[in-house]
Amino acid sequence: MTRPPTIVALAEEYLALRRKLGFAMRIEGAELIRFARFADQLGHRGPITIELAVRWAKLPSDASPLYWARRLDVVRRFAHYRLSFDPRTEVPAPGMLGPSYRRTPPYIYSEDQIVALLQAASRLGPVGGLRPRTYVALFGLLASTGLRISEAVKLTRTDVDLDAGVLTVSETKFHKARLVPLHPSTTGQLRRYAKHRERYHPRVSSNAFFLTERRTPLKDWRVRMTFASLRAHLGWAAHSGRLPRIHDLRHTFAVARLLRWYQEGADVDHKIAALSTYLGHVKVTDTYWYVTAVPQLLAAISTRYERFARGEEARP
């Protein structure tokens, strides 16, 4: 009689398929292999059971319920896959251990703060070097487009079409390429940076758009360190238990766009789909999240509905 395959073997088969479909599966994959090893060490063979999944998910016992729920979600997705091959597989119900995701309210920068950040970046050393210009151009791009920092630092020179004023973003979080139109002022800033970069590094082998003083591509971790230094210099305090982050420039861009649409009386339900695509969101619900997470947007919606109730607006 053939011995059933190990859970590790089944998990590796599942992960190989998901990665062929374009999913990175780095964190989730590591967690799933931990579960599979746990099951194999117990001598488990056969279908996944809810008891086994919950037992592993609640390790360590002193972890937070949010952490337990996230671990159970990893097994639940794997169990869904295994159900196609073994009808005896038990799939944990969504939310069995509570919510697995909780988004912290975003920090929204004021225009004055963004100006202060760019001014502080312009004073970085060396004086007259490429570094201060690189960070001014990079932070300005993030603030005006809502790009993820990982997307911005991976831009190549061929990705940045300064004549058409369009970025091609191919190195995305979810492996979905997209085109990002630029405002003329942003295009102008990038063009000035590119000209200075060419004068500063006339001969360089890298095709990266953003370069360091040493002619190497700018790295995500280095940008975060520089931002943390500028944040401390500017004296920005924590908000909701968390310090302002680079990623909050993306949140600020999205909220500013939505807020303007509400104030202009635009059909936001129609326009938000375009914004979702522009930002590279997988689901439009990820974009709608801002509406409930940001007090300014809730206030704008309330004002708009008041106008609608008074007959001053055709539709909310």
PDB file of C-alpha atoms in Angstrom:
ATOM      1  CA  MET A   1       0.000   0.000   0.000  1.00  0.00           C
ATOM      2  CA  THR A   2       1.355   3.417  -0.985  1.00  0.00           C
ATOM      3  CA  ARG A   3       2.123   5.653   1.979  1.00  0.00           C
ATOM      4  CA  PRO A   4       0.339   9.042   1.803  1.00  0.00           C
ATOM      5  CA  PRO A   5       2.638  11.977   0.893  1.00  0.00           C
ATOM      6  CA  THR A   6       3.980  14.185   3.648  1.00  0.00           C
ATOM      7  CA  ILE A   7       2.283  17.488   4.358  1.00  0.00           C
ATOM      8  CA  VAL A   8       5.545  19.238   3.457  1.00  0.00           C
ATOM      9  CA  ALA A   9       5.428  17.620   0.001  1.00  0.00           C
ATOM     10  CA  LEU A  10       1.811  18.701  -0.480  1.00  0.00           C
ATOM     11  CA  ALA A  11       2.597  22.236   0.692  1.00  0.00           C
ATOM     12  CA  GLU A  12       5.566  22.508  -1.673  1.00  0.00           C
ATOM     13  CA  GLU A  13       3.363  21.347  -4.559  1.00  0.00           C
ATOM     14  CA  TYR A  14       0.810  24.044  -3.717  1.00  0.00           C
ATOM     15  CA  LEU A  15       3.451  26.763  -3.379  1.00  0.00           C
ATOM     16  CA  ALA A  16       5.076  25.792  -6.683  1.00  0.00           C
ATOM     17  CA  LEU A  17       1.731  26.179  -8.444  1.00  0.00           C
ATOM     18  CA  ARG A  18       0.996  29.547  -6.834  1.00  0.00           C
ATOM     19  CA  ARG A  19       4.427  30.869  -7.775  1.00  0.00           C
ATOM     20  CA  LYS A  20       3.967  29.770 -11.372  1.00  0.00           C
ATOM     21  CA  LEU A  21       0.804  31.870 -11.364  1.00  0.00           C
ATOM     22  CA  GLY A  22       2.866  34.914 -10.372  1.00  0.00           C
ATOM     23  CA  PHE A  23       2.435  35.019  -6.596  1.00  0.00           C
ATOM     24  CA  ALA A  24       5.650  35.578  -4.620  1.00  0.00           C
ATOM     25  CA  MET A  25       4.413  33.635  -1.578  1.00  0.00           C
ATOM     26  CA  ARG A  26       7.424  34.652   0.509  1.00  0.00           C
ATOM     27  CA  ILE A  27       5.911  35.239   3.937  1.00  0.00           C
ATOM     28  CA  GLU A  28       2.848  33.055   3.419  1.00  0.00           C
ATOM     29  CA  GLY A  29       4.991  30.313   1.924  1.00  0.00           C
ATOM     30  CA  ALA A  30       7.359  30.296   4.893  1.00  0.00           C
ATOM     31  CA  GLU A  31       4.421  30.070   7.302  1.00  0.00           C
ATOM     32  CA  LEU A  32       2.815  27.239   5.353  1.00  0.00           C
ATOM     33  CA  ILE A  33       6.045  25.215   5.405  1.00  0.00           C
ATOM     34  CA  ARG A  34       6.172  25.728   9.186  1.00  0.00           C
ATOM     35  CA  PHE A  35       2.675  24.318   9.449  1.00  0.00           C
ATOM     36  CA  ALA A  36       3.565  21.388   7.209  1.00  0.00           C
ATOM     37  CA  ARG A  37       6.646  20.542   9.268  1.00  0.00           C
ATOM     38  CA  PHE A  38       4.576  20.757  12.439  1.00  0.00           C
ATOM     39  CA  ALA A  39       2.049  18.305  10.978  1.00  0.00           C
ATOM     40  CA  ASP A  40       4.759  15.913   9.787  1.00  0.00           C
ATOM     41  CA  GLN A  41       6.510  15.983  13.157  1.00  0.00           C
ATOM     42  CA  LEU A  42       3.233  14.897  14.737  1.00  0.00           C
ATOM     43  CA  GLY A  43       3.108  12.014  12.262  1.00  0.00           C
ATOM     44  CA  HIS A  44      -0.026  13.383  10.598  1.00  0.00           C
ATOM     45  CA  ARG A  45      -0.966  11.833   7.253  1.00  0.00           C
ATOM     46  CA  GLY A  46      -4.079  12.262   5.193  1.00  0.00           C
ATOM     47  CA  PRO A  47      -6.440  15.232   4.925  1.00  0.00           C
ATOM     48  CA  ILE A  48      -6.010  18.569   6.676  1.00  0.00           C
ATOM     49  CA  THR A  49      -8.295  18.882   9.699  1.00  0.00           C
ATOM     50  CA  ILE A  50      -9.608  21.940  11.484  1.00  0.00           C
ATOM     51  CA  GLU A  51      -8.248  20.649  14.778  1.00  0.00           C
ATOM     52  CA  LEU A  52      -4.734  20.357  13.321  1.00  0.00           C
ATOM     53  CA  ALA A  53      -4.929  23.812  11.686  1.00  0.00           C
ATOM     54  CA  VAL A  54      -6.169  25.565  14.827  1.00  0.00           C
ATOM     55  CA  ARG A  55      -3.665  23.754  17.035  1.00  0.00           C
ATOM     56  CA  TRP A  56      -0.787  25.055  14.934  1.00  0.00           C
ATOM     57  CA  ALA A  57      -2.279  28.531  14.392  1.00  0.00           C
ATOM     58  CA  LYS A  58      -2.481  29.147  18.152  1.00  0.00           C
ATOM     59  CA  LEU A  59       1.259  28.672  18.590  1.00  0.00           C
ATOM     60  CA  PRO A  60       2.841  30.355  20.416  1.00  0.00           C
ATOM     61  CA  SER A  61       0.150  30.453  23.078  1.00  0.00           C
ATOM     62  CA  ASP A  62       1.074  33.971  24.221  1.00  0.00           C
ATOM     63  CA  ALA A  63       0.798  35.507  20.733  1.00  0.00           C
ATOM     64  CA  SER A  64      -1.967  37.938  19.791  1.00  0.00           C
ATOM     65  CA  PRO A  65      -5.315  36.698  18.402  1.00  0.00           C
ATOM     66  CA  LEU A  66      -4.554  38.702  15.253  1.00  0.00           C
ATOM     67  CA  TYR A  67      -1.402  36.651  14.721  1.00  0.00           C
ATOM     68  CA  TRP A  68      -3.306  33.389  15.300  1.00  0.00           C
ATOM     69  CA  ALA A  69      -5.965  34.426  12.783  1.00  0.00           C
ATOM     70  CA  ARG A  70      -3.349  35.264  10.144  1.00  0.00           C
ATOM     71  CA  ARG A  71      -1.698  31.874  10.578  1.00  0.00           C
ATOM     72  CA  LEU A  72      -5.037  30.116  10.289  1.00  0.00           C
ATOM     73  CA  ASP A  73      -5.753  32.028   7.072  1.00  0.00           C
ATOM     74  CA  VAL A  74      -2.570  30.574   5.571  1.00  0.00           C
ATOM     75  CA  VAL A  75      -3.749  27.027   6.300  1.00  0.00           C
ATOM     76  CA  ARG A  76      -7.310  27.804   5.189  1.00  0.00           C
ATOM     77  CA  ARG A  77      -6.142  28.781   1.692  1.00  0.00           C
ATOM     78  CA  PHE A  78      -4.021  25.649   1.496  1.00  0.00           C
ATOM     79  CA  ALA A  79      -6.962  23.530   2.671  1.00  0.00           C
ATOM     80  CA  HIS A  80      -9.162  25.028  -0.068  1.00  0.00           C
ATOM     81  CA  TYR A  81      -6.619  23.820  -2.600  1.00  0.00           C
ATOM     82  CA  ARG A  82      -6.365  20.343  -1.034  1.00  0.00           C
ATOM     83  CA  LEU A  83     -10.165  19.986  -0.993  1.00  0.00           C
ATOM     84  CA  SER A  84     -10.052  19.623  -4.780  1.00  0.00           C
ATOM     85  CA  PHE A  85      -7.964  16.458  -4.373  1.00  0.00           C
ATOM     86  CA  ASP A  86      -9.264  15.061  -1.100  1.00  0.00           C
ATOM     87  CA  PRO A  87     -12.956  15.623  -0.233  1.00  0.00           C
ATOM     88  CA  ARG A  88     -12.218  14.679   3.362  1.00  0.00           C
ATOM     89  CA  THR A  89     -10.245  17.917   3.810  1.00  0.00           C
ATOM     90  CA  GLU A  90     -11.678  20.236   6.455  1.00  0.00           C
ATOM     91  CA  VAL A  91     -11.523  23.942   5.615  1.00  0.00           C
ATOM     92  CA  PRO A  92     -11.545  26.348   8.599  1.00  0.00           C
ATOM     93  CA  ALA A  93     -14.289  28.929   8.335  1.00  0.00           C
ATOM     94  CA  PRO A  94     -13.241  32.561   7.690  1.00  0.00           C
ATOM     95  CA  GLY A  95     -12.957  34.466  10.959  1.00  0.00           C
ATOM     96  CA  MET A  96     -12.849  31.315  13.093  1.00  0.00           C
ATOM     97  CA  LEU A  97     -10.132  32.877  15.263  1.00  0.00           C
ATOM     98  CA  GLY A  98     -11.287  36.447  14.714  1.00  0.00           C
ATOM     99  CA  PRO A  99     -10.202  39.050  12.146  1.00  0.00           C
ATOM    100  CA  SER A 100      -6.875  38.393  10.460  1.00  0.00           C
ATOM    101  CA  TYR A 101      -6.284  41.903   9.224  1.00  0.00           C
ATOM    102  CA  ARG A 102      -6.457  45.287  10.871  1.00  0.00           C
ATOM    103  CA  ARG A 103      -5.404  48.434   9.075  1.00  0.00           C
ATOM    104  CA  THR A 104      -4.086  51.309  11.127  1.00  0.00           C
ATOM    105  CA  PRO A 105      -5.613  54.685  10.194  1.00  0.00           C
ATOM    106  CA  PRO A 106      -3.223  56.368   7.743  1.00  0.00           C
ATOM    107  CA  TYR A 107      -1.172  59.418   8.565  1.00  0.00           C
ATOM    108  CA  ILE A 108      -2.147  62.243   6.217  1.00  0.00           C
ATOM    109  CA  TYR A 109       0.526  64.836   5.567  1.00  0.00           C
ATOM    110  CA  SER A 110      -0.365  68.471   5.229  1.00  0.00           C
ATOM    111  CA  GLU A 111       0.942  70.458   2.248  1.00  0.00           C
ATOM    112  CA  ASP A 112       3.264  72.325   4.614  1.00  0.00           C
ATOM    113  CA  GLN A 113       4.741  69.038   5.836  1.00  0.00           C
ATOM    114  CA  ILE A 114       5.427  67.845   2.306  1.00  0.00           C
ATOM    115  CA  VAL A 115       7.122  71.145   1.494  1.00  0.00           C
ATOM    116  CA  ALA A 116       9.174  70.845   4.686  1.00  0.00           C
ATOM    117  CA  LEU A 117      10.216  67.299   3.742  1.00  0.00           C
ATOM    118  CA  LEU A 118      11.389  68.396   0.300  1.00  0.00           C
ATOM    119  CA  GLN A 119      13.272  71.343   1.760  1.00  0.00           C
ATOM    120  CA  ALA A 120      14.974  69.093   4.312  1.00  0.00           C
ATOM    121  CA  ALA A 121      15.900  66.636   1.557  1.00  0.00           C
ATOM    122  CA  SER A 122      17.435  69.468  -0.487  1.00  0.00           C
ATOM    123  CA  ARG A 123      19.804  70.165   2.409  1.00  0.00           C
ATOM    124  CA  LEU A 124      21.201  66.643   2.522  1.00  0.00           C
ATOM    125  CA  GLY A 125      24.903  66.218   1.858  1.00  0.00           C
ATOM    126  CA  PRO A 126      27.059  66.460  -0.030  1.00  0.00           C
ATOM    127  CA  VAL A 127      26.408  70.062  -0.944  1.00  0.00           C
ATOM    128  CA  GLY A 128      26.061  70.323  -4.708  1.00  0.00           C
ATOM    129  CA  GLY A 129      26.010  66.531  -5.020  1.00  0.00           C
ATOM    130  CA  LEU A 130      23.489  64.168  -6.551  1.00  0.00           C
ATOM    131  CA  ARG A 131      22.094  62.813  -3.285  1.00  0.00           C
ATOM    132  CA  PRO A 132      19.976  65.829  -2.264  1.00  0.00           C
ATOM    133  CA  ARG A 133      18.571  66.139  -5.788  1.00  0.00           C
ATOM    134  CA  THR A 134      17.803  62.411  -5.873  1.00  0.00           C
ATOM    135  CA  TYR A 135      15.772  62.558  -2.675  1.00  0.00           C
ATOM    136  CA  VAL A 136      13.917  65.725  -3.651  1.00  0.00           C
ATOM    137  CA  ALA A 137      12.936  64.139  -6.967  1.00  0.00           C
ATOM    138  CA  LEU A 138      12.031  60.812  -5.328  1.00  0.00           C
ATOM    139  CA  PHE A 139       9.914  62.243  -2.507  1.00  0.00           C
ATOM    140  CA  GLY A 140       8.250  64.642  -4.917  1.00  0.00           C
ATOM    141  CA  LEU A 141       7.376  61.739  -7.210  1.00  0.00           C
ATOM    142  CA  LEU A 142       5.894  59.716  -4.337  1.00  0.00           C
ATOM    143  CA  ALA A 143       3.815  62.664  -3.134  1.00  0.00           C
ATOM    144  CA  SER A 144       2.475  63.499  -6.600  1.00  0.00           C
ATOM    145  CA  THR A 145       1.720  59.973  -7.846  1.00  0.00           C
ATOM    146  CA  GLY A 146       1.129  57.760  -4.810  1.00  0.00           C
ATOM    147  CA  LEU A 147       3.676  55.208  -6.031  1.00  0.00           C
ATOM    148  CA  ARG A 148       4.918  52.614  -3.568  1.00  0.00           C
ATOM    149  CA  ILE A 149       8.537  53.233  -2.580  1.00  0.00           C
ATOM    150  CA  SER A 150       9.457  49.773  -3.900  1.00  0.00           C
ATOM    151  CA  GLU A 151       8.013  50.715  -7.302  1.00  0.00           C
ATOM    152  CA  ALA A 152       9.776  54.066  -7.461  1.00  0.00           C
ATOM    153  CA  VAL A 153      13.294  52.842  -6.682  1.00  0.00           C
ATOM    154  CA  LYS A 154      12.961  50.074  -9.302  1.00  0.00           C
ATOM    155  CA  LEU A 155      12.132  52.487 -12.123  1.00  0.00           C
ATOM    156  CA  THR A 156      14.556  52.306 -15.028  1.00  0.00           C
ATOM    157  CA  ARG A 157      15.348  55.077 -17.473  1.00  0.00           C
ATOM    158  CA  THR A 158      13.248  53.357 -20.115  1.00  0.00           C
ATOM    159  CA  ASP A 159      10.327  53.207 -17.654  1.00  0.00           C
ATOM    160  CA  VAL A 160      10.307  57.015 -17.364  1.00  0.00           C
ATOM    161  CA  ASP A 161       9.010  58.569 -20.587  1.00  0.00           C
ATOM    162  CA  LEU A 162       9.613  62.278 -20.009  1.00  0.00           C
ATOM    163  CA  ASP A 163       8.368  63.232 -23.466  1.00  0.00           C
ATOM    164  CA  ALA A 164       4.961  61.592 -22.989  1.00  0.00           C
ATOM    165  CA  GLY A 165       4.899  62.250 -19.232  1.00  0.00           C
ATOM    166  CA  VAL A 166       4.132  58.625 -18.388  1.00  0.00           C
ATOM    167  CA  LEU A 167       5.732  56.022 -16.124  1.00  0.00           C
ATOM    168  CA  THR A 168       5.664  52.305 -16.854  1.00  0.00           C
ATOM    169  CA  VAL A 169       5.488  50.542 -13.501  1.00  0.00           C
ATOM    170  CA  SER A 170       6.319  46.879 -13.990  1.00  0.00           C
ATOM    171  CA  GLU A 171       7.973  45.940 -10.678  1.00  0.00           C
ATOM    172  CA  THR A 172       4.777  46.058  -8.628  1.00  0.00           C
ATOM    173  CA  LYS A 173       3.680  44.495  -5.373  1.00  0.00           C
ATOM    174  CA  PHE A 174       1.219  42.187  -7.133  1.00  0.00           C
ATOM    175  CA  HIS A 175       3.114  41.757 -10.435  1.00  0.00           C
ATOM    176  CA  LYS A 176       0.575  43.864 -12.354  1.00  0.00           C
ATOM    177  CA  ALA A 177       2.188  46.328 -14.759  1.00  0.00           C
ATOM    178  CA  ARG A 178       0.470  49.689 -15.215  1.00  0.00           C
ATOM    179  CA  LEU A 179       0.952  53.084 -16.819  1.00  0.00           C
ATOM    180  CA  VAL A 180       1.049  56.134 -14.542  1.00  0.00           C
ATOM    181  CA  PRO A 181       0.441  59.529 -16.215  1.00  0.00           C
ATOM    182  CA  LEU A 182       2.366  62.402 -14.625  1.00  0.00           C
ATOM    183  CA  HIS A 183       1.376  65.991 -13.932  1.00  0.00           C
ATOM    184  CA  PRO A 184       3.460  68.399 -16.064  1.00  0.00           C
ATOM    185  CA  SER A 185       5.081  69.825 -12.927  1.00  0.00           C
ATOM    186  CA  THR A 186       6.202  66.331 -11.891  1.00  0.00           C
ATOM    187  CA  THR A 187       7.539  65.626 -15.371  1.00  0.00           C
ATOM    188  CA  GLY A 188       9.474  68.884 -15.246  1.00  0.00           C
ATOM    189  CA  GLN A 189      11.021  68.011 -11.901  1.00  0.00           C
ATOM    190  CA  LEU A 190      12.084  64.559 -13.134  1.00  0.00           C
ATOM    191  CA  ARG A 191      13.530  66.063 -16.307  1.00  0.00           C
ATOM    192  CA  ARG A 192      15.652  68.487 -14.286  1.00  0.00           C
ATOM    193  CA  TYR A 193      16.830  65.629 -12.074  1.00  0.00           C
ATOM    194  CA  ALA A 194      17.708  63.482 -15.089  1.00  0.00           C
ATOM    195  CA  LYS A 195      19.795  66.276 -16.627  1.00  0.00           C
ATOM    196  CA  HIS A 196      21.704  66.803 -13.375  1.00  0.00           C
ATOM    197  CA  ARG A 197      22.188  63.039 -12.993  1.00  0.00           C
ATOM    198  CA  GLU A 198      23.695  62.846 -16.498  1.00  0.00           C
ATOM    199  CA  ARG A 199      26.095  65.699 -15.734  1.00  0.00           C
ATOM    200  CA  TYR A 200      27.036  64.143 -12.397  1.00  0.00           C
ATOM    201  CA  HIS A 201      27.411  60.600 -13.773  1.00  0.00           C
ATOM    202  CA  PRO A 202      28.119  60.931 -17.517  1.00  0.00           C
ATOM    203  CA  ARG A 203      29.293  57.315 -17.707  1.00  0.00           C
ATOM    204  CA  VAL A 204      27.317  54.762 -15.764  1.00  0.00           C
ATOM    205  CA  SER A 205      26.440  51.118 -16.423  1.00  0.00           C
ATOM    206  CA  SER A 206      23.209  51.069 -14.411  1.00  0.00           C
ATOM    207  CA  ASN A 207      19.880  51.689 -16.155  1.00  0.00           C
ATOM    208  CA  ALA A 208      18.232  52.747 -12.874  1.00  0.00           C
ATOM    209  CA  PHE A 209      16.504  56.131 -12.957  1.00  0.00           C
ATOM    210  CA  PHE A 210      17.416  57.090  -9.372  1.00  0.00           C
ATOM    211  CA  LEU A 211      21.126  56.800  -8.611  1.00  0.00           C
ATOM    212  CA  THR A 212      23.365  57.272  -5.578  1.00  0.00           C
ATOM    213  CA  GLU A 213      26.559  59.281  -5.393  1.00  0.00           C
ATOM    214  CA  ARG A 214      28.435  56.049  -6.202  1.00  0.00           C
ATOM    215  CA  ARG A 215      26.548  55.436  -9.467  1.00  0.00           C
ATOM    216  CA  THR A 216      24.577  52.544  -7.962  1.00  0.00           C
ATOM    217  CA  PRO A 217      20.765  52.118  -7.967  1.00  0.00           C
ATOM    218  CA  LEU A 218      18.963  53.606  -4.977  1.00  0.00           C
ATOM    219  CA  LYS A 219      17.842  50.944  -2.485  1.00  0.00           C
ATOM    220  CA  ASP A 220      14.550  50.759  -0.606  1.00  0.00           C
ATOM    221  CA  TRP A 221      16.209  50.280   2.797  1.00  0.00           C
ATOM    222  CA  ARG A 222      18.538  53.239   2.297  1.00  0.00           C
ATOM    223  CA  VAL A 223      15.620  55.506   1.408  1.00  0.00           C
ATOM    224  CA  ARG A 224      13.785  54.432   4.565  1.00  0.00           C
ATOM    225  CA  MET A 225      16.831  55.183   6.702  1.00  0.00           C
ATOM    226  CA  THR A 226      17.226  58.614   5.132  1.00  0.00           C
ATOM    227  CA  PHE A 227      13.526  59.353   5.600  1.00  0.00           C
ATOM    228  CA  ALA A 228      13.735  58.335   9.281  1.00  0.00           C
ATOM    229  CA  SER A 229      16.622  60.756   9.747  1.00  0.00           C
ATOM    230  CA  LEU A 230      14.707  63.594   8.083  1.00  0.00           C
ATOM    231  CA  ARG A 231      11.595  62.784  10.115  1.00  0.00           C
ATOM    232  CA  ALA A 232      13.569  63.067  13.358  1.00  0.00           C
ATOM    233  CA  HIS A 233      15.121  66.326  12.168  1.00  0.00           C
ATOM    234  CA  LEU A 234      11.658  67.725  11.386  1.00  0.00           C
ATOM    235  CA  GLY A 235      10.357  66.617  14.793  1.00  0.00           C
ATOM    236  CA  TRP A 236       7.362  64.676  13.475  1.00  0.00           C
ATOM    237  CA  ALA A 237       5.628  62.852  16.301  1.00  0.00           C
ATOM    238  CA  ALA A 238       3.823  59.506  16.361  1.00  0.00           C
ATOM    239  CA  HIS A 239       0.195  59.256  15.242  1.00  0.00           C
ATOM    240  CA  SER A 240      -2.065  56.457  16.516  1.00  0.00           C
ATOM    241  CA  GLY A 241       0.991  54.839  18.067  1.00  0.00           C
ATOM    242  CA  ARG A 242       3.035  54.908  14.838  1.00  0.00           C
ATOM    243  CA  LEU A 243       5.480  57.388  13.384  1.00  0.00           C
ATOM    244  CA  PRO A 244       4.747  58.895   9.952  1.00  0.00           C
ATOM    245  CA  ARG A 245       6.112  56.656   7.183  1.00  0.00           C
ATOM    246  CA  ILE A 246       7.129  57.048   3.554  1.00  0.00           C
ATOM    247  CA  HIS A 247       4.114  54.907   2.643  1.00  0.00           C
ATOM    248  CA  ASP A 248       1.872  57.591   4.128  1.00  0.00           C
ATOM    249  CA  LEU A 249       2.750  59.787   1.150  1.00  0.00           C
ATOM    250  CA  ARG A 250       0.785  57.257  -0.904  1.00  0.00           C
ATOM    251  CA  HIS A 251      -2.146  57.492   1.517  1.00  0.00           C
ATOM    252  CA  THR A 252      -1.975  61.290   1.389  1.00  0.00           C
ATOM    253  CA  PHE A 253      -2.107  61.310  -2.409  1.00  0.00           C
ATOM    254  CA  ALA A 254      -5.161  59.018  -2.499  1.00  0.00           C
ATOM    255  CA  VAL A 255      -7.033  60.940   0.169  1.00  0.00           C
ATOM    256  CA  ALA A 256      -6.309  64.321  -1.459  1.00  0.00           C
ATOM    257  CA  ARG A 257      -7.673  63.053  -4.788  1.00  0.00           C
ATOM    258  CA  LEU A 258     -10.828  61.605  -3.239  1.00  0.00           C
ATOM    259  CA  LEU A 259     -11.383  64.696  -1.111  1.00  0.00           C
ATOM    260  CA  ARG A 260     -11.178  66.972  -4.146  1.00  0.00           C
ATOM    261  CA  TRP A 261     -13.681  64.832  -6.041  1.00  0.00           C
ATOM    262  CA  TYR A 262     -16.160  64.938  -3.166  1.00  0.00           C
ATOM    263  CA  GLN A 263     -15.742  68.692  -2.834  1.00  0.00           C
ATOM    264  CA  GLU A 264     -16.265  69.143  -6.593  1.00  0.00           C
ATOM    265  CA  GLY A 265     -19.407  67.000  -6.548  1.00  0.00           C
ATOM    266  CA  ALA A 266     -17.917  64.449  -8.933  1.00  0.00           C
ATOM    267  CA  ASP A 267     -19.289  60.946  -9.429  1.00  0.00           C
ATOM    268  CA  VAL A 268     -16.810  59.316  -7.051  1.00  0.00           C
ATOM    269  CA  ASP A 269     -18.163  55.794  -7.534  1.00  0.00           C
ATOM    270  CA  HIS A 270     -17.254  56.109 -11.217  1.00  0.00           C
ATOM    271  CA  LYS A 271     -13.897  57.808 -10.727  1.00  0.00           C
ATOM    272  CA  ILE A 272     -12.670  55.622  -7.885  1.00  0.00           C
ATOM    273  CA  ALA A 273     -12.190  52.687 -10.262  1.00  0.00           C
ATOM    274  CA  ALA A 274      -9.699  54.784 -12.229  1.00  0.00           C
ATOM    275  CA  LEU A 275      -7.920  55.795  -9.022  1.00  0.00           C
ATOM    276  CA  SER A 276      -7.731  52.154  -7.959  1.00  0.00           C
ATOM    277  CA  THR A 277      -6.050  51.271 -11.266  1.00  0.00           C
ATOM    278  CA  TYR A 278      -3.722  54.273 -11.031  1.00  0.00           C
ATOM    279  CA  LEU A 279      -2.586  53.190  -7.550  1.00  0.00           C
ATOM    280  CA  GLY A 280      -2.176  49.560  -8.562  1.00  0.00           C
ATOM    281  CA  HIS A 281      -4.751  48.214  -6.116  1.00  0.00           C
ATOM    282  CA  VAL A 282      -5.878  44.650  -6.767  1.00  0.00           C
ATOM    283  CA  LYS A 283      -9.405  45.367  -5.481  1.00  0.00           C
ATOM    284  CA  VAL A 284     -11.360  48.601  -5.640  1.00  0.00           C
ATOM    285  CA  THR A 285     -12.398  47.942  -2.020  1.00  0.00           C
ATOM    286  CA  ASP A 286      -8.794  48.708  -1.058  1.00  0.00           C
ATOM    287  CA  THR A 287      -9.361  52.219  -2.429  1.00  0.00           C
ATOM    288  CA  TYR A 288     -12.782  52.601  -0.802  1.00  0.00           C
ATOM    289  CA  TRP A 289     -11.100  51.860   2.541  1.00  0.00           C
ATOM    290  CA  TYR A 290      -9.858  55.452   2.646  1.00  0.00           C
ATOM    291  CA  VAL A 291     -13.428  56.696   2.790  1.00  0.00           C
ATOM    292  CA  THR A 292     -14.020  55.053   6.175  1.00  0.00           C
ATOM    293  CA  ALA A 293     -10.492  55.456   7.533  1.00  0.00           C
ATOM    294  CA  VAL A 294      -9.985  59.202   7.149  1.00  0.00           C
ATOM    295  CA  PRO A 295     -12.078  61.749   9.095  1.00  0.00           C
ATOM    296  CA  GLN A 296     -11.631  64.416   6.402  1.00  0.00           C
ATOM    297  CA  LEU A 297     -13.302  62.187   3.827  1.00  0.00           C
ATOM    298  CA  LEU A 298     -16.140  61.254   6.165  1.00  0.00           C
ATOM    299  CA  ALA A 299     -16.738  64.955   6.776  1.00  0.00           C
ATOM    300  CA  ALA A 300     -16.744  65.681   3.031  1.00  0.00           C
ATOM    301  CA  ILE A 301     -19.244  62.880   2.419  1.00  0.00           C
ATOM    302  CA  SER A 302     -21.458  64.169   5.213  1.00  0.00           C
ATOM    303  CA  THR A 303     -21.429  67.687   3.765  1.00  0.00           C
ATOM    304  CA  ARG A 304     -22.265  66.386   0.318  1.00  0.00           C
ATOM    305  CA  TYR A 305     -25.212  64.356   1.559  1.00  0.00           C
ATOM    306  CA  GLU A 306     -26.504  67.364   3.460  1.00  0.00           C
ATOM    307  CA  ARG A 307     -26.511  69.328   0.192  1.00  0.00           C
ATOM    308  CA  PHE A 308     -28.279  66.448  -1.525  1.00  0.00           C
ATOM    309  CA  ALA A 309     -30.909  66.304   1.241  1.00  0.00           C
ATOM    310  CA  ARG A 310     -31.568  70.032   0.802  1.00  0.00           C
ATOM    311  CA  GLY A 311     -32.030  69.539  -2.927  1.00  0.00           C
ATOM    312  CA  GLU A 312     -28.834  71.404  -3.816  1.00  0.00           C
ATOM    313  CA  GLU A 313     -27.263  68.427  -5.571  1.00  0.00           C
ATOM    314  CA  ALA A 314     -28.788  65.991  -8.044  1.00  0.00           C
ATOM    315  CA  ARG A 315     -27.176  62.867  -6.656  1.00  0.00           C
ATOM    316  CA  PRO A 316     -24.881  62.103  -3.702  1.00  0.00           C
TER     317      PRO A 316
END
